[in-house]
CSV table of C-alpha atoms in Angstrom, one decimal:
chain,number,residue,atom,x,y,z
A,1,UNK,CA,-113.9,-59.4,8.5
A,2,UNK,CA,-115.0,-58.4,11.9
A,3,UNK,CA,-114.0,-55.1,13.4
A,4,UNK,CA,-111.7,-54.9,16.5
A,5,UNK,CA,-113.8,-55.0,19.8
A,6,UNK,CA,-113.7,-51.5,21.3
A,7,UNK,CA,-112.4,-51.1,24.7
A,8,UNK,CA,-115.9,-51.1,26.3
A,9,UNK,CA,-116.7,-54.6,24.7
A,10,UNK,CA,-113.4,-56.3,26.0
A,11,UNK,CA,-113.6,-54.2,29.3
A,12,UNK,CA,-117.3,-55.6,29.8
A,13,UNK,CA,-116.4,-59.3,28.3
A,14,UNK,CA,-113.6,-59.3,31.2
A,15,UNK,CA,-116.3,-58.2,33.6
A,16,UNK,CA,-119.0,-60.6,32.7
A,17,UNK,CA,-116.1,-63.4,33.4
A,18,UNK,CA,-115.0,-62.3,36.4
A,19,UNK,CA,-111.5,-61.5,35.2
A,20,UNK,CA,-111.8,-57.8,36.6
A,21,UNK,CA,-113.5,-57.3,40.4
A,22,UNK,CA,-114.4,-54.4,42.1
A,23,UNK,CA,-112.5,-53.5,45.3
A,24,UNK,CA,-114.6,-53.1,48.2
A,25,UNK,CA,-115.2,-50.0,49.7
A,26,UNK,CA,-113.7,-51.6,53.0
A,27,UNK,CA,-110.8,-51.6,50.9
A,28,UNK,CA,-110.5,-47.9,50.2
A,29,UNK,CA,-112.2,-47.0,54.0
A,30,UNK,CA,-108.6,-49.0,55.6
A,31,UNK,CA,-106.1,-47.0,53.2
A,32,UNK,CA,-107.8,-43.5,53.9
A,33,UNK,CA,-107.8,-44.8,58.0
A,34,UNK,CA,-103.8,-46.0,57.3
A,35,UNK,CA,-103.2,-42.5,55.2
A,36,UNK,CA,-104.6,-40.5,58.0
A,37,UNK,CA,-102.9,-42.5,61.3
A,38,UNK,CA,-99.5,-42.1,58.9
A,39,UNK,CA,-100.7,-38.8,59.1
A,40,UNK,CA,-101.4,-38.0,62.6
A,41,UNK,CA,-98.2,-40.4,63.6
A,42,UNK,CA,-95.4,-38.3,62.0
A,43,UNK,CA,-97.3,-34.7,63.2
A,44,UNK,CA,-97.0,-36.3,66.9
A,45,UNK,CA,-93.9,-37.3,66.5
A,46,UNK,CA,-93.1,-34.0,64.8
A,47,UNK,CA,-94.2,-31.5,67.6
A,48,UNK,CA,-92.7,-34.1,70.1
A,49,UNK,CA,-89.3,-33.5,68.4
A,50,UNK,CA,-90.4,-29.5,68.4
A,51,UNK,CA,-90.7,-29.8,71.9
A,52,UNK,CA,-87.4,-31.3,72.9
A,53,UNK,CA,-85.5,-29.0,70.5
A,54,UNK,CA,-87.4,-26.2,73.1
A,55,UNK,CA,-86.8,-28.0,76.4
A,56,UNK,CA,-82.7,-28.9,75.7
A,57,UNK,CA,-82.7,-24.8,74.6
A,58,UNK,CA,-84.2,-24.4,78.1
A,59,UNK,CA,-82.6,-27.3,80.0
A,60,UNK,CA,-79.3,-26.7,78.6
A,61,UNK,CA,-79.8,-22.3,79.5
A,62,UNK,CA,-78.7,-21.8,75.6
A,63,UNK,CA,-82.0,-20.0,75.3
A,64,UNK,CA,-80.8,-17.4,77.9
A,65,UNK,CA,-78.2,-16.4,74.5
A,66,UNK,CA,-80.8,-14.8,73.0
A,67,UNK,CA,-81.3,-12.2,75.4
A,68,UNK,CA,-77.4,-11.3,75.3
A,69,UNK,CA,-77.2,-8.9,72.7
A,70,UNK,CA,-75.4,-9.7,68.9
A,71,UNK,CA,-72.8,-11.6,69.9
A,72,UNK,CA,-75.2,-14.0,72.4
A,73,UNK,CA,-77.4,-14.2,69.2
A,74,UNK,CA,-74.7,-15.6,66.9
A,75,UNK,CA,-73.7,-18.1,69.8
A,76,UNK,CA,-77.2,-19.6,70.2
A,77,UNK,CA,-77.3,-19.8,66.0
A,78,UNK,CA,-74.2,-22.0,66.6
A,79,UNK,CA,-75.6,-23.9,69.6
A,80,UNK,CA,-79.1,-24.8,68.2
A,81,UNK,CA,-79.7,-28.3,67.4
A,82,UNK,CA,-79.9,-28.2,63.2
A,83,UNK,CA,-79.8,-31.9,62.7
A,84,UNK,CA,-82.7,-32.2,65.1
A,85,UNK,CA,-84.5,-28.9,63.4
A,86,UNK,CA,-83.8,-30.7,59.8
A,87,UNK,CA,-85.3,-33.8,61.2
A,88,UNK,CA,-88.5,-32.2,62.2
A,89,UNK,CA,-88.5,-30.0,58.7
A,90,UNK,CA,-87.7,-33.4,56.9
A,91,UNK,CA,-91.1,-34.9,58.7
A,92,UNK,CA,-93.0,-31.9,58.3
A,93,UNK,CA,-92.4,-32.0,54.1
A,94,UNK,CA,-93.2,-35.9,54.5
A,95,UNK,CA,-96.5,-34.9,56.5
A,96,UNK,CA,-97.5,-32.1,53.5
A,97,UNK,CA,-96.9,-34.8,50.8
A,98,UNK,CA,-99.1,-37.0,52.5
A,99,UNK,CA,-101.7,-34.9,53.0
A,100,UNK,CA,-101.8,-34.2,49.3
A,101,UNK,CA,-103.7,-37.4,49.6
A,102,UNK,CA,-106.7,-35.4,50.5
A,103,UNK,CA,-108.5,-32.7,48.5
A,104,UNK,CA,-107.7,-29.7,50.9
A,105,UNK,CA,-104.0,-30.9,50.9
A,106,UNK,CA,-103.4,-30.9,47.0
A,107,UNK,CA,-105.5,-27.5,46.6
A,108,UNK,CA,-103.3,-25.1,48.8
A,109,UNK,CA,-99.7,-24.9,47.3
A,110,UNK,CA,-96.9,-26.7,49.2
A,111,UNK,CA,-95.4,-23.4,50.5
A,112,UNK,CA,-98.2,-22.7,52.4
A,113,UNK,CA,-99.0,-26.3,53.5
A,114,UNK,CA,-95.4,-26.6,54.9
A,115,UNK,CA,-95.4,-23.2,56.6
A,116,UNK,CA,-98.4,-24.0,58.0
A,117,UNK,CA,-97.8,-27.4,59.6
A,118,UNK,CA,-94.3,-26.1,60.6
A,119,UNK,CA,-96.1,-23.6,62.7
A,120,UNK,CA,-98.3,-25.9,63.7
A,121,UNK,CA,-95.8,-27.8,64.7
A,122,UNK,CA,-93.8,-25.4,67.0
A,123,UNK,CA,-96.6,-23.6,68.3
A,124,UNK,CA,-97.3,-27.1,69.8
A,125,UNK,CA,-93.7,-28.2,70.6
A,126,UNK,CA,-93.3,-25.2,72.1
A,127,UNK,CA,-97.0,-25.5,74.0
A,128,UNK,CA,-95.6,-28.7,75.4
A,129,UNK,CA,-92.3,-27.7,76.4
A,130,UNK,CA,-93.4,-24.3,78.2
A,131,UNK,CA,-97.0,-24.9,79.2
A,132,UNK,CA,-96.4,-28.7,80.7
A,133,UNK,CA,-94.3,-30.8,82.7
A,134,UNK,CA,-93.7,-33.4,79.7
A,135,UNK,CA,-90.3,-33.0,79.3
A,136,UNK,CA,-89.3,-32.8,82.2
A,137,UNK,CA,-91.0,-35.2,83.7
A,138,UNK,CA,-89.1,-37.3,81.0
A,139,UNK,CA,-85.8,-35.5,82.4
A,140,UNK,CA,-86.1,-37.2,85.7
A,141,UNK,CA,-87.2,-40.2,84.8
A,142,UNK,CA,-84.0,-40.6,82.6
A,143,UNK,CA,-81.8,-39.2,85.1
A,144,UNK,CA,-83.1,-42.2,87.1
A,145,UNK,CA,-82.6,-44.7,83.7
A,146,UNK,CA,-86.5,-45.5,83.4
A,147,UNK,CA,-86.6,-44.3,79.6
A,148,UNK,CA,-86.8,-46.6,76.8
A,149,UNK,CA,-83.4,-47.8,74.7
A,150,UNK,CA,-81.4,-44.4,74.1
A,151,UNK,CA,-84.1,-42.2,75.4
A,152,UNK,CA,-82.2,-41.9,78.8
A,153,UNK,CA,-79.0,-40.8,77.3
A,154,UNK,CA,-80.5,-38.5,74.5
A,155,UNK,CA,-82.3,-36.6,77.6
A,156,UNK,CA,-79.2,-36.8,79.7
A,157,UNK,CA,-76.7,-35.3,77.1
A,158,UNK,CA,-79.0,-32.1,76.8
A,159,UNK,CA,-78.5,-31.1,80.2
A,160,UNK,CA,-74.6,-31.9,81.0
A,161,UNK,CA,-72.6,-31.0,78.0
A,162,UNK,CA,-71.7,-27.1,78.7
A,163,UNK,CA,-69.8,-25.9,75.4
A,164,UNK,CA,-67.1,-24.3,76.8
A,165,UNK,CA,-65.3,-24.3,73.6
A,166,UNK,CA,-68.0,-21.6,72.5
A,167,UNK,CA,-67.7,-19.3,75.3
A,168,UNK,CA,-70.9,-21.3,77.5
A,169,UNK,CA,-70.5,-21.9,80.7
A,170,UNK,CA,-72.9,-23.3,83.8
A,171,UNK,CA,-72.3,-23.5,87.3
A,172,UNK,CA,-73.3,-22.9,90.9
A,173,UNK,CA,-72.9,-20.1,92.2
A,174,UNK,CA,-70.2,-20.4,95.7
A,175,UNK,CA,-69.5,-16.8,96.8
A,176,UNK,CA,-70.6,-13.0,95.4
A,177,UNK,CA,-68.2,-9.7,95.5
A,178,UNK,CA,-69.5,-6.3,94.3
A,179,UNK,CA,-68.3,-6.8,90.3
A,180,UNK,CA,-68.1,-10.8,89.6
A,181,UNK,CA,-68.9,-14.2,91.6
A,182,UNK,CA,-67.4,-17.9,92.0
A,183,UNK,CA,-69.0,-20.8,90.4
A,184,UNK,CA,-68.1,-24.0,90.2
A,185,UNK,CA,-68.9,-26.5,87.1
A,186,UNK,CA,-71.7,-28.4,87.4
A,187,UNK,CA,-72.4,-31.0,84.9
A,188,UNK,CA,-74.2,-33.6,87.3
A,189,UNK,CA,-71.3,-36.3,87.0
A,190,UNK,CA,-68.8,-37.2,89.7
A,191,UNK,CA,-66.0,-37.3,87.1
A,192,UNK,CA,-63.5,-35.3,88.8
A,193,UNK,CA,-63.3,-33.0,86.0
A,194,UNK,CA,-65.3,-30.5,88.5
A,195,UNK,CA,-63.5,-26.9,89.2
A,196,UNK,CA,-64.5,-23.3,90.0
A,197,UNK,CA,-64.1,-20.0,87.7
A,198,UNK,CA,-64.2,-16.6,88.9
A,199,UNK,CA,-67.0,-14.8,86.7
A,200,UNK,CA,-66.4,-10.7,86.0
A,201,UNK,CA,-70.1,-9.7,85.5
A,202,UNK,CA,-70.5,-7.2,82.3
A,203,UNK,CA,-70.6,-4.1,82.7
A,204,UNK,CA,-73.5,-2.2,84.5
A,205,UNK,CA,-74.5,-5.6,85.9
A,206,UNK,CA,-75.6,-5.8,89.6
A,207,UNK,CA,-75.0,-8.8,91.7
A,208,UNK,CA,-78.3,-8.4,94.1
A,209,UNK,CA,-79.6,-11.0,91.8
A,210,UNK,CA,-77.6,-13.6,92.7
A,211,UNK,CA,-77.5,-15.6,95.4
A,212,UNK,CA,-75.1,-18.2,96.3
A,213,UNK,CA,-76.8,-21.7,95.7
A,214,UNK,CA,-78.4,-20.8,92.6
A,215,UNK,CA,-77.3,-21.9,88.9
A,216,UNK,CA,-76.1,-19.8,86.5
A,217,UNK,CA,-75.5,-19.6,83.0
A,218,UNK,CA,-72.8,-17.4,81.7
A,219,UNK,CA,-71.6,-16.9,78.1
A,220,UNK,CA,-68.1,-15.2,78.4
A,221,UNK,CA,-64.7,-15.7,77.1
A,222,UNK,CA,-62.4,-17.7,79.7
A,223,UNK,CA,-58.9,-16.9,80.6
A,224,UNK,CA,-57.9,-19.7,82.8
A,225,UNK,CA,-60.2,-19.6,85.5
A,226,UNK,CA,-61.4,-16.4,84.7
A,227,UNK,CA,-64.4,-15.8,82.8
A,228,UNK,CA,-65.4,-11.9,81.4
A,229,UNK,CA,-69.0,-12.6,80.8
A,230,UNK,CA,-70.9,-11.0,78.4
A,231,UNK,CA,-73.9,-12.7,79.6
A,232,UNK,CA,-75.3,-14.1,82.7
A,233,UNK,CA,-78.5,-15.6,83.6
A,234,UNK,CA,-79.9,-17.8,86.9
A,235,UNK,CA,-81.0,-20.9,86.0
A,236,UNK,CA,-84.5,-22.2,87.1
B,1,UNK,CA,-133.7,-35.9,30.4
B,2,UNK,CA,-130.1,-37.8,29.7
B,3,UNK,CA,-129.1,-40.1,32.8
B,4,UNK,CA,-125.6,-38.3,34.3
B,5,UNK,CA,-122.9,-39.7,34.7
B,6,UNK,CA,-122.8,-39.9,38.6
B,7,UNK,CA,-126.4,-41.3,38.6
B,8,UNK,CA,-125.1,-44.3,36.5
B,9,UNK,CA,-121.8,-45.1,38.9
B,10,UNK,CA,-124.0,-45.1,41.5
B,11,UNK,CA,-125.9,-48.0,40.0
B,12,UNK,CA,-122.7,-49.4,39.3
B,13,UNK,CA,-121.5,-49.5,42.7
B,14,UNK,CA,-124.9,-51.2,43.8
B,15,UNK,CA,-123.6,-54.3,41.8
B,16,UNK,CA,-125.3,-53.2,38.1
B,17,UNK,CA,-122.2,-54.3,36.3
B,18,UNK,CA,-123.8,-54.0,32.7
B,19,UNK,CA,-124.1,-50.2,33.4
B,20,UNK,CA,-120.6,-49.6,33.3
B,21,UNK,CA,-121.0,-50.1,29.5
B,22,UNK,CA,-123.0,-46.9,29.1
B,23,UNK,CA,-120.2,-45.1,30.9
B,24,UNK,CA,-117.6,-46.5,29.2
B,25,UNK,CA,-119.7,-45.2,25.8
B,26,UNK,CA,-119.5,-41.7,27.0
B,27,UNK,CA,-115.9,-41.8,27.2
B,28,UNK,CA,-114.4,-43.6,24.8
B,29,UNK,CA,-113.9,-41.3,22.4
B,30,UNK,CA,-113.3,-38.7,24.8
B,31,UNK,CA,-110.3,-40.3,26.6
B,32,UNK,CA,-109.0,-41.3,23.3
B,33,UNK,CA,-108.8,-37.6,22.3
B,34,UNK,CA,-107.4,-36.6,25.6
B,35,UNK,CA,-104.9,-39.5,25.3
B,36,UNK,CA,-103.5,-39.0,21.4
B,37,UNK,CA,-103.4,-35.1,22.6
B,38,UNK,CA,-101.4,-35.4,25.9
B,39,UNK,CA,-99.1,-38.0,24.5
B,40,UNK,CA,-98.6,-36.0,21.0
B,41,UNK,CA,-99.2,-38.8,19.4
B,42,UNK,CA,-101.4,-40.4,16.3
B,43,UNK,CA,-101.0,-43.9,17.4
B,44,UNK,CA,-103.8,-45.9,18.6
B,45,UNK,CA,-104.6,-45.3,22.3
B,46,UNK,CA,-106.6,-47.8,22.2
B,47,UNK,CA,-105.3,-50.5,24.9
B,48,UNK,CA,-104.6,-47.3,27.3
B,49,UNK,CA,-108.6,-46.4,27.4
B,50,UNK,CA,-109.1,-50.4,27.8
B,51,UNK,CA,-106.2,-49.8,30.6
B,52,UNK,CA,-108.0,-46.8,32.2
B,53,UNK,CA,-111.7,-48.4,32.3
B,54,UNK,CA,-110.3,-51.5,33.9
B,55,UNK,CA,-108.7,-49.1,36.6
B,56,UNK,CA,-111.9,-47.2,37.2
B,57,UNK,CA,-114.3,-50.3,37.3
B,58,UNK,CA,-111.7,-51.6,40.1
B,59,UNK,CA,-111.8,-48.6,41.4
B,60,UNK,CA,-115.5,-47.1,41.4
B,61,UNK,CA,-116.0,-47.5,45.1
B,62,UNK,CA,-113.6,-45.1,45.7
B,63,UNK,CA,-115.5,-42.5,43.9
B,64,UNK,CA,-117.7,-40.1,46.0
B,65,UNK,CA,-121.3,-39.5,44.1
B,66,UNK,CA,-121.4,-36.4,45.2
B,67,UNK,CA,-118.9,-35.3,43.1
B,68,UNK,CA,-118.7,-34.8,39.4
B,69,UNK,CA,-117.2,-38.1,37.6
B,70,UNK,CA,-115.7,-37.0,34.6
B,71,UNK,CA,-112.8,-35.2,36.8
B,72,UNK,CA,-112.4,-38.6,38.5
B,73,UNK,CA,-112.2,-40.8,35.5
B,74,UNK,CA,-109.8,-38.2,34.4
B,75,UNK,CA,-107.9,-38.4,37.0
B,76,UNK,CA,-107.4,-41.9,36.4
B,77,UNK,CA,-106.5,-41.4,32.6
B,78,UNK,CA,-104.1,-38.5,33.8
B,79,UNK,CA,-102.1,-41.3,36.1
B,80,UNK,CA,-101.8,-43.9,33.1
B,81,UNK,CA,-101.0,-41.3,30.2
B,82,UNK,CA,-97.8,-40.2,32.7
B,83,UNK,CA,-97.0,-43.7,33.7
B,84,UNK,CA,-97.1,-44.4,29.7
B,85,UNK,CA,-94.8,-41.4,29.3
B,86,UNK,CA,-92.7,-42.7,32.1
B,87,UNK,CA,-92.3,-45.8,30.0
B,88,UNK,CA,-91.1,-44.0,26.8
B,89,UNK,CA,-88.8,-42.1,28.5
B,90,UNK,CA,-89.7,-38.9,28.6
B,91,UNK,CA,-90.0,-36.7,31.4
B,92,UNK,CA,-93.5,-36.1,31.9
B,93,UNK,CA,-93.3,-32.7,34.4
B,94,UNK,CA,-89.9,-31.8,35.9
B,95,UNK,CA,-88.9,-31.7,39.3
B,96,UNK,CA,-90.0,-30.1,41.8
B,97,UNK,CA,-92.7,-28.7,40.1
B,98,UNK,CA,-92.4,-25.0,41.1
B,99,UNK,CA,-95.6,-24.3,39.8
B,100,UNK,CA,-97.5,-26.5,43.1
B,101,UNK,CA,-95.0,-24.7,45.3
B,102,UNK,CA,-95.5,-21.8,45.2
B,103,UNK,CA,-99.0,-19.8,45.9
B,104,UNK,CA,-100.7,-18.8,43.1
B,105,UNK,CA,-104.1,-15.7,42.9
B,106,UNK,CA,-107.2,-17.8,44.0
B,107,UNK,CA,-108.4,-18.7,39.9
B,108,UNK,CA,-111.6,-18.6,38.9
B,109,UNK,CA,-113.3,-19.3,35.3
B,110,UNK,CA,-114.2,-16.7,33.2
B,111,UNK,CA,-116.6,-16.4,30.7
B,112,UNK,CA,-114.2,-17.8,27.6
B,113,UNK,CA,-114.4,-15.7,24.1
B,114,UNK,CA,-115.9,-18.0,21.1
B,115,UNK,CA,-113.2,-16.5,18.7
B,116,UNK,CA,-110.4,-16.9,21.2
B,117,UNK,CA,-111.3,-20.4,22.2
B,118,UNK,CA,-111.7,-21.3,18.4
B,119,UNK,CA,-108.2,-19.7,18.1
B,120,UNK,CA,-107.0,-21.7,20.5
B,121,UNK,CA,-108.4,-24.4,19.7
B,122,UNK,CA,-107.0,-24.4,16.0
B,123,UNK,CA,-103.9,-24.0,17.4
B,124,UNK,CA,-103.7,-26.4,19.4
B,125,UNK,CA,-104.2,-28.9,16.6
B,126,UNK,CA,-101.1,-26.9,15.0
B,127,UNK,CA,-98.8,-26.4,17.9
B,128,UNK,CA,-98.9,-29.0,20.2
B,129,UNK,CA,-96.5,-31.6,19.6
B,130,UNK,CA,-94.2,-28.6,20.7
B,131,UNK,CA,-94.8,-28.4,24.3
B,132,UNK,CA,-94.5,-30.2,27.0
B,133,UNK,CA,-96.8,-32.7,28.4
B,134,UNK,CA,-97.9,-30.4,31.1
B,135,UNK,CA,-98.9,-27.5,28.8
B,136,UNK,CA,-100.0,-30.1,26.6
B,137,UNK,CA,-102.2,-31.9,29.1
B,138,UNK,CA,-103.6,-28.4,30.9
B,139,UNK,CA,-104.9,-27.2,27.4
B,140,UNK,CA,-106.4,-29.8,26.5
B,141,UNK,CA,-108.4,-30.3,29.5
B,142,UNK,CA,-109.4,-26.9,29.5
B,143,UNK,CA,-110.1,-26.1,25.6
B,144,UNK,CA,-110.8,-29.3,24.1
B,145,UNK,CA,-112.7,-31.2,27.3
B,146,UNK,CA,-114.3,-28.1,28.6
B,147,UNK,CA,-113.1,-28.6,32.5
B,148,UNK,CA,-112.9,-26.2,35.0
B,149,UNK,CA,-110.6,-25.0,36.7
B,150,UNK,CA,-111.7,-26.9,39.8
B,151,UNK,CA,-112.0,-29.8,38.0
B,152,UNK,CA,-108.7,-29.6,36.2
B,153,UNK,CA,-107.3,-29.4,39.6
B,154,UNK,CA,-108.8,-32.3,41.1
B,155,UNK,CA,-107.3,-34.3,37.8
B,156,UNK,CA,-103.6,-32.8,38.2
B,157,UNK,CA,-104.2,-32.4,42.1
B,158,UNK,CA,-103.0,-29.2,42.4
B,159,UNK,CA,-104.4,-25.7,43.5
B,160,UNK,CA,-106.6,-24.2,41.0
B,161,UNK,CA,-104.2,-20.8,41.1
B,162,UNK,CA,-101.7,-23.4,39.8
B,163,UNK,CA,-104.1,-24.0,36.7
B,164,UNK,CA,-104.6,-20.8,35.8
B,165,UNK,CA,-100.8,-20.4,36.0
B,166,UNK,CA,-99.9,-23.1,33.9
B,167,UNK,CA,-102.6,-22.7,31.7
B,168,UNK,CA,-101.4,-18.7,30.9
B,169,UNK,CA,-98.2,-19.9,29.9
B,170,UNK,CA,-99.2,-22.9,27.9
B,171,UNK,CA,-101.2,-20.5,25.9
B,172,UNK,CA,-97.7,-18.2,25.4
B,173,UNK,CA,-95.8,-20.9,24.9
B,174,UNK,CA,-98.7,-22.6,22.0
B,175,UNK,CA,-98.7,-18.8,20.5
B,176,UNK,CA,-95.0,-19.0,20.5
B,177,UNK,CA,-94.6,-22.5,19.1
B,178,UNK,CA,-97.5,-21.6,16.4
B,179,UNK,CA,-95.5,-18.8,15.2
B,180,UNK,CA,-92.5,-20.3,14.7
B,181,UNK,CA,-94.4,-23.0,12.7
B,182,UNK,CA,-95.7,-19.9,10.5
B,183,UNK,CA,-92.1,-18.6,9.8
B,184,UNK,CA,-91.0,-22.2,9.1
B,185,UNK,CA,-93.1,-23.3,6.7
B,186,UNK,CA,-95.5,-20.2,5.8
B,187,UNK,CA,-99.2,-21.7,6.6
């Protein structure tokens, strides 16, 4: 009787017949090139997304919370974008898996990969929103309708959707006294839901500031058309 | 001097076919081993060795000669002994592995002790059926294929710190398992 062939005879038999090929190294060259463009893709996309988290903080003056003590704090918390922040996060852990592809991915643990591309991540975002005119650039061209698909309205909503229900307020600023101002809303629509609030500055504020013209944020509680501000800021 | 391993892929990627045979020598028994050990299991691994040399002749282009091969092929073996554990059912690591999340001491081999390692080693034949497949798998690599730690990373891609990690408690839980074995059935 003859013994079973051993895997190295039936492997070489298969080889010698042609059944089993070797892939070219073209092959393995495109899928590193297609692992790595993946790659670069979703951390473009993810500091782009970083960046417009920081320019609707700016754009919208919610950033202006955290310099208004506790209770300003707790507002922003409630005010900043999660789903968007999730997003990012969500492409951030897809960008560490990938990258597990490569030998320097797979030999640092996960924790640190995905603090470290997070970082990455905002230190750019935030490079792009604060150190050039990308966003805004993008601002006024959807203001003027020249972005693509839902781009125009994404970028639109972050400037004229004022919480009020949250104690946020933005206007222009009509007429100072020595303790508050007049504002009126300003949400860059003609929808004639347009009005004006009186604003009581905190305490120790000064109004030399201000200046009539300018655009304010204020983060108050509203009686009617009066607001007692806890907070107010001029907005660029 | 004994041709290496890497020397002999690279002939093989040049188009020298016939010299995949003396590879496939050097491992045969040695995946076979790994295999029977990692799936706790006496049966013939037989087609799963014919499995993993078809996947690394298809393969060999991928692999970079300036590396060593045996973590490669391992690699390789490591991916189909899972997948064949898939297939039974089992549960081969859970999820998410905690041990590649978080950050582990940089790990570096030491010098092993001859009497531990025989320990070990015996034990290993005793205990292992009792843990699981990624105790199982790290042991073996470590005590009974003589990798390193590096190289046991590149196989399981994950941080070396995660090796030494895993392979700490695999040795607890093997002590463990061993003398529970002793109280059950006095040998």
């Amino acid at each position: 009787m003859e013994p079973n062939p051993t895997p190295k005879d039936t492997v070489l038999e298969r080889i010698r017949t042609g059944e089993i090929a070797m892939r070219p190294k073209l092959y393995f060259l495109v899928r590193t090139i297609v692992v790595v463009l993946l790659a670069l893709s979703i951390l473009c996309i993810s500091v782009l997304l970083a960046g417009f988290i920081s320019f609707s903080l700016r754009v919208g003056g919610h950033d202006s919370l955290l310099s208004f003590g506790p209770r300003g704090f707790s507002t922003f918390l409630a005010l900043f974008p999660w789903p968007l922040a999730l997003a990012d996060l969500v492409l951030i852990a897809l960008l560490a898996w990938l990258v597990r592809y490569f030998k320097f991915g797979y030999r640092h643990s996960a924790i640190i990969l995905l603090s470290t591309a997070a970082f990455f991540a905002l230190l750019f975002g935030l490079g792009i929103d604060r150190g050039t005119s990308l966003e805004d650039v993008l601002f006024d061209r959807a203001q003027r309708g020249e972005l693509p698909g839902p781009l125009n309205k994404v970028y639109r909503d972050e400037h004229r959707h004022a919480p009020e229900e949250l104690g946020v307020f933005r206007g222009i600023i009509v007429s100072i006294d020595d303790t508050s101002f007049l504002m009126t809303y300003d949400d860059l629509d003609d929808d004639g839901d347009e009005h004006t609030w009186t604003v009581i500055l905190p305490p120790g504020s000064a109004t030399s500031t201000l200046t009539v013209g300018a655009r304010v944020y204020v983060a108050g509680d509203a009686d009617g058309s009066l607001i007692r501000a806890y907070g107010v800021r001029l907005l660029p | 001097m004994e041709e290496t391993d890497e020397a002999i892929a690279i002939q093989v990627q040049r188009g020298n076919a016939e010299r995949f045979g003396a590879l496939m020598e050097r491992y045969q028994e040695r995946l076979s081993r790994y295999g029977r050990r990692f799936l706790a299991d006496r049966d013939d691994v037989t087609g799963l060795v014919q499995d993993i040399f078809v996947k690394a002749y298809k393969n060999i282009q991928n692999f970079d000669v300036r590396q060593r091969f045996s973590p490669w092929l391992y690699r390789i073996a490591h991916n189909e002994f899972v997948s064949e554990l898939r297939r039974r059912g089992s549960r081969p690591f859970t999820l998410p592995d905690f041990d590649t999340l978080l950050a582990h001491a940089p790990a570096e081999d030491t010098e092993l002790d001859v009497r531990e390692q025989e320990e070990l080693r015996a034990l290993i034949d005793r205990g292992l059926a009792r843990l699981t497949s990624a105790h199982r798998e790290v042991l073996v690599l470590y005590y009974i294929e003589g990798l390193r730690y590096r190289e046991i990373a590149d196989v399981l891609k994950v941080p070396p710190g995660t090796v030494a990690a895993r392979l700490a408690r695999a040795k607890t839980a093997l002590r463990d398992a061993a003398t529970e074995l002793t109280h059950a059935y006095g040998t």
